[in-house]
Amino acid sequence: MKALLLAGGLGTRLRPLTENIPKPMAPIANRPWLEHLIVHLRDQGVNEFVIAAHHCSEVIRRYFEDGKRWNVKITYALEPFPLGTAGAIKNAERWLDERFLVFNADIVHLPQLIPLLDFHRQHGGLATIVLTEVDDPSSYGVVEQDDRGQILRFVEKPRREEAPSNRINAGMYIFEPDVMRYIPAEREVSIERETFPLLIEKNVGVYGIVSNGYWRDMGTPARYRQVHWDALSREFPIPLKGREIQPGVFVGENVEIGSGVLFVPPVLIGDHVKIGPQAVIGPNAVIGDRCQIGARVYCAQTIVWDRSVIRDRSRLQNSIFGYRTVTPAGEVFEDSIINQFKEAVQA
């Protein structure tokens, strides 16, 4: 089974964190989200991946290479300029000669594939759009379906009381190769505004099915933080590295913990981390691999990426720190997003 992972977006809403990495490479629980997704799909039988990349594509290629480390095959479809969702699919056409999956790789969702694939086979159409249900659909494109699940139309950002349903595009698709006939080449193409309306008009069979489980767009700092807090609370049951040294506190390998350190759960600490005396870590704190946390540091509601140095007496609250950030001693950071280091994530 093949999957196309769409990772070519610019990630503008997460800047400055995404100035030097693609958004799907941002870490979730100390591991690039794209790696979580590939491992999850591999474990369900997907063994070939095509990654559509544009912004900072070399970061993805250096990290994953040909995929052998993960026991999968990875090919790269590089976009010469941003092509949009459907344009990126068309750009990867040469590798997609059988039924294939498509994922917006910045959507945090770990679907169970078998019921989705069974539904697609049974309806016999060209396309299945995986849907999720939201409380308020007024900020999304909402689908209207018949009783067999066929999608009749999209309603873009309706008023809540006028929405035909609460089902929205979850950013995952199952396509037959013939779908390529309906996507023009070598230009930007919107799948929502161009491709799906055309497929519905041509009556080639566009169906939708709800995928249950955790779903979130991690495209803003607030949403990115919330994914972490949901992972720590286990609302989002993503695997957490490390051992649980006290309820809700997960610590990786070779971690040095100074005297008088207080952990306020939930907390996740990566590998090879040093924490100075009398530091207070948590609640809702994620510390990446090989970080150094100074004495009497206070760190809460904060995510610190790998190899950062937080000097003595610093106070971190509701903030995100990119790779290899170094903070001055005694500084206060509140509602901050810091990205100092211009080198990409390392595998």
Short mmCIF file of C-alpha atoms in Angstrom, two decimals:
data_model
loop_
_atom_site.label_atom_id
_atom_site.label_comp_id
_atom_site.label_asym_id
_atom_site.label_seq_id
_atom_site.Cartn_x
_atom_site.Cartn_y
_atom_site.Cartn_z
CA MET A 1 0.00 0.00 0.00
CA LYS A 2 1.26 3.47 -0.91
CA ALA A 3 0.70 6.75 0.90
CA LEU A 4 1.39 10.28 -0.28
CA LEU A 5 2.30 12.62 2.58
CA LEU A 6 1.75 16.29 1.79
CA ALA A 7 4.50 18.24 3.54
CA GLY A 8 5.12 21.15 1.19
CA GLY A 9 3.37 23.99 2.99
CA LEU A 10 5.19 27.05 4.32
CA GLY A 11 3.90 26.76 7.89
CA THR A 12 3.52 30.53 8.18
CA ARG A 13 1.22 30.43 11.22
CA LEU A 14 3.86 28.56 13.26
CA ARG A 15 6.70 30.94 12.50
CA PRO A 16 9.36 31.52 13.71
CA LEU A 17 9.50 27.81 14.61
CA THR A 18 8.99 26.80 10.97
CA GLU A 19 11.46 29.22 9.41
CA ASN A 20 14.00 26.43 9.03
CA ILE A 21 11.91 23.25 9.18
CA PRO A 22 8.70 22.06 7.46
CA LYS A 23 5.71 22.13 9.79
CA PRO A 24 5.25 18.31 9.84
CA MET A 25 8.81 18.03 11.19
CA ALA A 26 7.92 19.97 14.33
CA PRO A 27 8.31 17.59 17.26
CA ILE A 28 5.33 16.17 19.08
CA ALA A 29 6.40 14.57 22.37
CA ASN A 30 10.08 14.87 21.34
CA ARG A 31 9.71 13.16 17.98
CA PRO A 32 8.93 14.77 14.60
CA TRP A 33 5.22 14.49 13.92
CA LEU A 34 5.98 13.12 10.46
CA GLU A 35 7.87 10.23 12.06
CA HIS A 36 4.91 9.42 14.34
CA LEU A 37 2.67 9.34 11.26
CA ILE A 38 4.98 7.15 9.17
CA VAL A 39 5.45 4.63 12.00
CA HIS A 40 1.69 4.48 12.64
CA LEU A 41 0.92 3.86 8.97
CA ARG A 42 3.75 1.34 8.60
CA ASP A 43 2.33 -0.66 11.48
CA GLN A 44 -0.96 -0.86 9.54
CA GLY A 45 0.62 -2.19 6.37
CA VAL A 46 1.72 0.92 4.44
CA ASN A 47 5.23 0.15 3.21
CA GLU A 48 5.77 2.76 0.48
CA PHE A 49 5.64 6.50 0.99
CA VAL A 50 5.91 9.45 -1.35
CA ILE A 51 6.60 12.71 0.47
CA ALA A 52 5.56 15.87 -1.37
CA ALA A 53 7.94 18.56 -0.17
CA HIS A 54 8.83 22.16 -0.95
CA HIS A 55 9.70 24.40 2.03
CA CYS A 56 12.97 23.20 3.64
CA SER A 57 12.62 19.87 1.82
CA GLU A 58 16.24 18.98 2.61
CA VAL A 59 15.31 18.68 6.30
CA ILE A 60 12.90 15.84 5.54
CA ARG A 61 15.28 14.15 3.10
CA ARG A 62 18.22 14.26 5.52
CA TYR A 63 16.14 12.88 8.37
CA PHE A 64 14.34 10.03 6.59
CA GLU A 65 16.62 9.39 3.58
CA ASP A 66 15.23 6.33 1.77
CA GLY A 67 13.25 5.09 4.78
CA LYS A 68 15.29 1.93 5.46
CA ARG A 69 15.78 2.86 9.10
CA TRP A 70 12.00 2.57 9.52
CA ASN A 71 11.69 -0.51 7.26
CA VAL A 72 9.77 1.41 4.59
CA LYS A 73 10.54 2.83 1.15
CA ILE A 74 10.42 6.61 0.82
CA THR A 75 10.46 8.61 -2.42
CA TYR A 76 10.35 12.40 -2.70
CA ALA A 77 8.17 14.45 -5.04
CA LEU A 78 9.68 17.93 -4.85
CA GLU A 79 7.45 20.85 -5.75
CA PRO A 80 9.13 23.58 -7.85
CA PHE A 81 6.69 26.05 -6.26
CA PRO A 82 3.71 25.61 -3.91
CA LEU A 83 1.21 23.55 -5.88
CA GLY A 84 -1.72 23.28 -3.49
CA THR A 85 -3.11 19.95 -2.30
CA ALA A 86 -4.34 18.66 -5.66
CA GLY A 87 -1.37 20.08 -7.55
CA ALA A 88 0.99 18.23 -5.23
CA ILE A 89 -0.94 15.01 -5.85
CA LYS A 90 -0.64 15.51 -9.62
CA ASN A 91 3.07 16.23 -9.24
CA ALA A 92 3.53 12.79 -7.67
CA GLU A 93 1.52 10.97 -10.34
CA ARG A 94 4.45 8.88 -11.65
CA TRP A 95 4.68 7.02 -8.31
CA LEU A 96 0.93 6.57 -7.76
CA ASP A 97 -0.14 3.91 -10.24
CA GLU A 98 -2.45 2.00 -7.90
CA ARG A 99 -4.98 2.84 -5.19
CA PHE A 100 -3.28 5.23 -2.77
CA LEU A 101 -3.75 7.18 0.44
CA VAL A 102 -3.15 10.90 0.85
CA PHE A 103 -2.48 12.71 4.13
CA ASN A 104 -2.13 16.38 4.93
CA ALA A 105 0.95 15.77 7.03
CA ASP A 106 0.37 18.68 9.40
CA ILE A 107 -2.93 17.27 10.66
CA VAL A 108 -2.51 15.34 13.91
CA HIS A 109 -4.60 12.21 13.53
CA LEU A 110 -3.71 8.52 13.69
CA PRO A 111 -6.52 6.76 11.80
CA GLN A 112 -7.37 3.10 11.73
CA LEU A 113 -7.05 2.25 8.04
CA ILE A 114 -8.94 -1.04 7.65
CA PRO A 115 -12.50 0.35 8.07
CA LEU A 116 -11.66 3.29 5.81
CA LEU A 117 -10.26 1.04 3.08
CA ASP A 118 -13.20 -1.36 3.38
CA PHE A 119 -15.63 1.53 2.90
CA HIS A 120 -13.72 2.74 -0.16
CA ARG A 121 -13.76 -0.71 -1.79
CA GLN A 122 -17.47 -1.16 -1.14
CA HIS A 123 -18.68 2.11 -2.64
CA GLY A 124 -16.64 1.68 -5.84
CA GLY A 125 -16.10 5.38 -6.55
CA LEU A 126 -12.90 7.23 -7.39
CA ALA A 127 -12.51 9.06 -4.10
CA THR A 128 -13.08 8.76 -0.39
CA ILE A 129 -12.73 11.82 1.80
CA VAL A 130 -12.08 10.99 5.42
CA LEU A 131 -14.17 13.21 7.69
CA THR A 132 -14.10 14.32 11.28
CA GLU A 133 -16.93 15.73 13.36
CA VAL A 134 -16.57 19.08 15.11
CA ASP A 135 -18.80 20.93 17.56
CA ASP A 136 -18.84 24.14 15.55
CA PRO A 137 -18.36 23.71 11.78
CA SER A 138 -18.67 27.43 10.95
CA SER A 139 -14.92 27.81 10.40
CA TYR A 140 -14.66 24.89 7.98
CA GLY A 141 -15.88 23.47 4.71
CA VAL A 142 -18.81 21.24 5.66
CA VAL A 143 -20.05 18.24 3.64
CA GLU A 144 -23.60 17.30 2.75
CA GLN A 145 -24.09 13.55 2.14
CA ASP A 146 -26.83 11.18 1.14
CA ASP A 147 -27.73 8.12 3.21
CA ARG A 148 -25.07 6.01 1.43
CA GLY A 149 -22.30 8.43 2.32
CA GLN A 150 -21.96 9.98 -1.14
CA ILE A 151 -20.95 13.63 -0.91
CA LEU A 152 -23.42 15.90 -2.66
CA ARG A 153 -21.77 19.26 -2.03
CA PHE A 154 -19.47 21.30 0.17
CA VAL A 155 -20.69 24.33 2.08
CA GLU A 156 -17.82 26.67 2.92
CA LYS A 157 -17.89 28.18 6.44
CA PRO A 158 -21.67 28.15 6.96
CA ARG A 159 -23.39 29.76 9.91
CA ARG A 160 -23.68 27.14 12.61
CA GLU A 161 -27.47 26.93 12.39
CA GLU A 162 -27.33 26.59 8.60
CA ALA A 163 -24.65 23.89 8.35
CA PRO A 164 -25.92 20.70 6.65
CA SER A 165 -23.82 18.62 9.06
CA ASN A 166 -20.94 18.89 11.52
CA ARG A 167 -18.66 16.81 9.29
CA ILE A 168 -15.56 18.41 7.81
CA ASN A 169 -12.62 17.32 5.69
CA ALA A 170 -10.11 15.59 8.00
CA GLY A 171 -7.21 15.97 5.56
CA MET A 172 -7.01 12.33 4.50
CA TYR A 173 -8.13 10.79 1.21
CA ILE A 174 -8.25 7.46 -0.59
CA PHE A 175 -8.03 7.71 -4.38
CA GLU A 176 -8.05 5.49 -7.42
CA PRO A 177 -5.33 6.40 -9.97
CA ASP A 178 -7.95 7.62 -12.47
CA VAL A 179 -8.48 10.67 -10.28
CA MET A 180 -5.37 12.14 -11.94
CA ARG A 181 -7.38 12.71 -15.14
CA TYR A 182 -9.28 15.46 -13.35
CA ILE A 183 -6.28 17.40 -12.02
CA PRO A 184 -4.38 19.78 -14.34
CA ALA A 185 -0.58 19.60 -14.29
CA GLU A 186 2.13 22.14 -13.52
CA ARG A 187 0.02 24.69 -11.69
CA GLU A 188 -1.41 25.28 -8.24
CA VAL A 189 -4.67 23.38 -7.80
CA SER A 190 -6.99 23.50 -4.79
CA ILE A 191 -8.53 20.16 -3.98
CA GLU A 192 -11.43 21.75 -2.08
CA ARG A 193 -12.29 24.50 -4.55
CA GLU A 194 -11.47 22.79 -7.85
CA THR A 195 -10.96 19.03 -7.75
CA PHE A 196 -13.73 17.82 -5.46
CA PRO A 197 -16.46 20.01 -7.04
CA LEU A 198 -15.39 18.72 -10.46
CA LEU A 199 -15.47 15.08 -9.32
CA ILE A 200 -18.93 15.60 -7.83
CA GLU A 201 -20.13 17.28 -11.04
CA LYS A 202 -18.80 14.38 -13.14
CA ASN A 203 -20.51 11.90 -10.79
CA VAL A 204 -17.45 9.66 -10.54
CA GLY A 205 -18.18 8.77 -6.94
CA VAL A 206 -16.97 10.96 -4.06
CA TYR A 207 -17.84 9.47 -0.70
CA GLY A 208 -17.12 10.42 2.89
CA ILE A 209 -16.60 8.42 6.05
CA VAL A 210 -15.96 9.61 9.59
CA SER A 211 -12.69 8.57 11.20
CA ASN A 212 -13.04 8.52 14.96
CA GLY A 213 -10.32 9.39 17.42
CA TYR A 214 -8.16 12.37 18.16
CA TRP A 215 -7.92 15.02 15.43
CA ARG A 216 -6.32 18.46 15.49
CA ASP A 217 -4.72 20.90 13.09
CA MET A 218 -1.42 21.83 14.77
CA GLY A 219 -0.94 24.88 12.58
CA THR A 220 -0.89 27.62 15.26
CA PRO A 221 1.19 27.92 18.44
CA ALA A 222 -1.90 27.52 20.63
CA ARG A 223 -2.98 24.36 18.81
CA TYR A 224 0.58 23.02 18.75
CA ARG A 225 0.81 23.41 22.53
CA GLN A 226 -2.61 21.84 23.00
CA VAL A 227 -1.56 18.71 21.09
CA HIS A 228 1.21 18.28 23.66
CA TRP A 229 -1.06 18.80 26.64
CA ASP A 230 -3.50 16.30 25.16
CA ALA A 231 -0.63 13.81 24.69
CA LEU A 232 0.48 14.28 28.29
CA SER A 233 -3.07 13.86 29.61
CA ARG A 234 -3.44 10.78 27.32
CA GLU A 235 -6.49 12.26 25.59
CA PHE A 236 -4.25 11.83 22.56
CA PRO A 237 -2.73 8.37 23.21
CA ILE A 238 0.50 8.85 21.27
CA PRO A 239 3.47 6.76 22.47
CA LEU A 240 5.62 8.57 25.03
CA LYS A 241 9.30 7.68 25.33
CA GLY A 242 10.74 7.06 28.76
CA ARG A 243 9.75 5.50 32.06
CA GLU A 244 7.15 6.87 34.43
CA ILE A 245 9.09 7.79 37.59
CA GLN A 246 5.98 9.16 39.30
CA PRO A 247 2.38 9.41 38.14
CA GLY A 248 2.32 11.55 35.00
CA VAL A 249 6.08 12.16 34.86
CA PHE A 250 7.94 10.41 32.01
CA VAL A 251 11.74 10.54 31.94
CA GLY A 252 14.07 9.31 29.18
CA GLU A 253 17.45 7.62 29.36
CA ASN A 254 20.56 9.05 31.05
CA VAL A 255 18.78 11.96 32.71
CA GLU A 256 20.59 13.76 35.56
CA ILE A 257 18.22 15.22 38.13
CA GLY A 258 19.67 17.62 40.70
CA SER A 259 18.77 17.76 44.37
CA GLY A 260 15.44 19.29 45.29
CA VAL A 261 13.96 19.16 41.78
CA LEU A 262 10.17 19.23 41.83
CA PHE A 263 8.15 17.66 39.03
CA VAL A 264 4.52 18.82 38.81
CA PRO A 265 2.75 16.41 36.43
CA PRO A 266 2.20 16.03 33.61
CA VAL A 267 5.82 16.22 32.42
CA LEU A 268 7.86 14.59 29.63
CA ILE A 269 11.68 14.68 29.77
CA GLY A 270 13.80 13.47 26.83
CA ASP A 271 17.07 11.53 26.80
CA HIS A 272 20.41 12.84 28.11
CA VAL A 273 18.87 15.83 29.89
CA LYS A 274 20.50 17.60 32.85
CA ILE A 275 18.24 19.35 35.36
CA GLY A 276 19.85 21.61 37.96
CA PRO A 277 19.07 21.74 41.68
CA GLN A 278 15.73 23.08 42.91
CA ALA A 279 14.24 23.44 39.43
CA VAL A 280 10.44 23.23 39.18
CA ILE A 281 9.29 21.43 36.03
CA GLY A 282 5.57 21.37 35.18
CA PRO A 283 2.70 21.24 35.01
CA ASN A 284 2.51 20.65 31.26
CA ALA A 285 6.20 20.73 30.41
CA VAL A 286 8.01 18.92 27.60
CA ILE A 287 11.83 18.99 27.57
CA GLY A 288 13.63 17.66 24.49
CA ASP A 289 16.69 15.43 24.22
CA ARG A 290 20.09 16.71 25.41
CA CYS A 291 18.72 19.86 27.00
CA GLN A 292 20.34 21.50 30.00
CA ILE A 293 18.02 23.04 32.56
CA GLY A 294 19.74 25.26 35.13
CA ALA A 295 19.30 25.57 38.87
CA ARG A 296 16.06 27.09 40.17
CA VAL A 297 14.50 27.21 36.71
CA TYR A 298 10.70 27.33 36.62
CA CYS A 299 9.20 25.73 33.52
CA ALA A 300 5.43 25.31 33.08
CA GLN A 301 3.05 25.13 30.11
CA THR A 302 6.18 25.14 27.97
CA ILE A 303 7.82 23.05 25.25
CA VAL A 304 11.61 23.06 24.87
CA TRP A 305 13.05 21.43 21.75
CA ASP A 306 16.25 19.36 21.68
CA ARG A 307 19.70 20.62 22.71
CA SER A 308 18.49 23.83 24.32
CA VAL A 309 20.13 25.45 27.33
CA ILE A 310 17.91 27.15 29.91
CA ARG A 311 20.20 28.99 32.30
CA ASP A 312 19.84 29.35 36.07
CA ARG A 313 16.77 31.08 37.53
CA SER A 314 15.01 31.46 34.18
CA ARG A 315 11.20 31.40 34.29
CA LEU A 316 9.37 29.85 31.35
CA GLN A 317 5.60 30.07 31.14
CA ASN A 318 3.31 29.20 28.22
CA SER A 319 6.20 29.31 25.73
CA ILE A 320 7.88 27.31 22.97
CA PHE A 321 11.65 27.19 22.43
CA GLY A 322 13.10 25.89 19.17
CA TYR A 323 16.17 23.71 18.67
CA ARG A 324 19.35 24.77 20.52
CA THR A 325 17.86 27.84 22.12
CA VAL A 326 20.04 29.40 24.83
CA THR A 327 18.37 31.67 27.38
CA PRO A 328 20.19 34.18 29.59
CA ALA A 329 20.21 33.51 33.34
CA GLY A 330 17.36 34.98 35.32
CA GLU A 331 15.20 35.94 32.33
CA VAL A 332 11.41 35.66 32.34
CA PHE A 333 9.69 34.26 29.25
CA GLU A 334 5.91 34.32 29.11
CA ASP A 335 3.83 33.63 26.01
CA SER A 336 7.09 33.54 24.04
CA ILE A 337 8.09 31.70 20.87
CA ILE A 338 11.86 31.62 20.43
CA ASN A 339 13.79 30.14 17.51
CA GLN A 340 17.45 31.12 17.58
CA PHE A 341 19.21 28.25 15.90
CA LYS A 342 19.14 27.91 12.12
CA GLU A 343 20.09 24.26 11.77
CA ALA A 344 17.60 21.54 11.07
CA VAL A 345 16.42 18.64 13.19
CA GLN A 346 18.80 15.68 13.38
CA ALA A 347 17.79 12.03 13.19
#
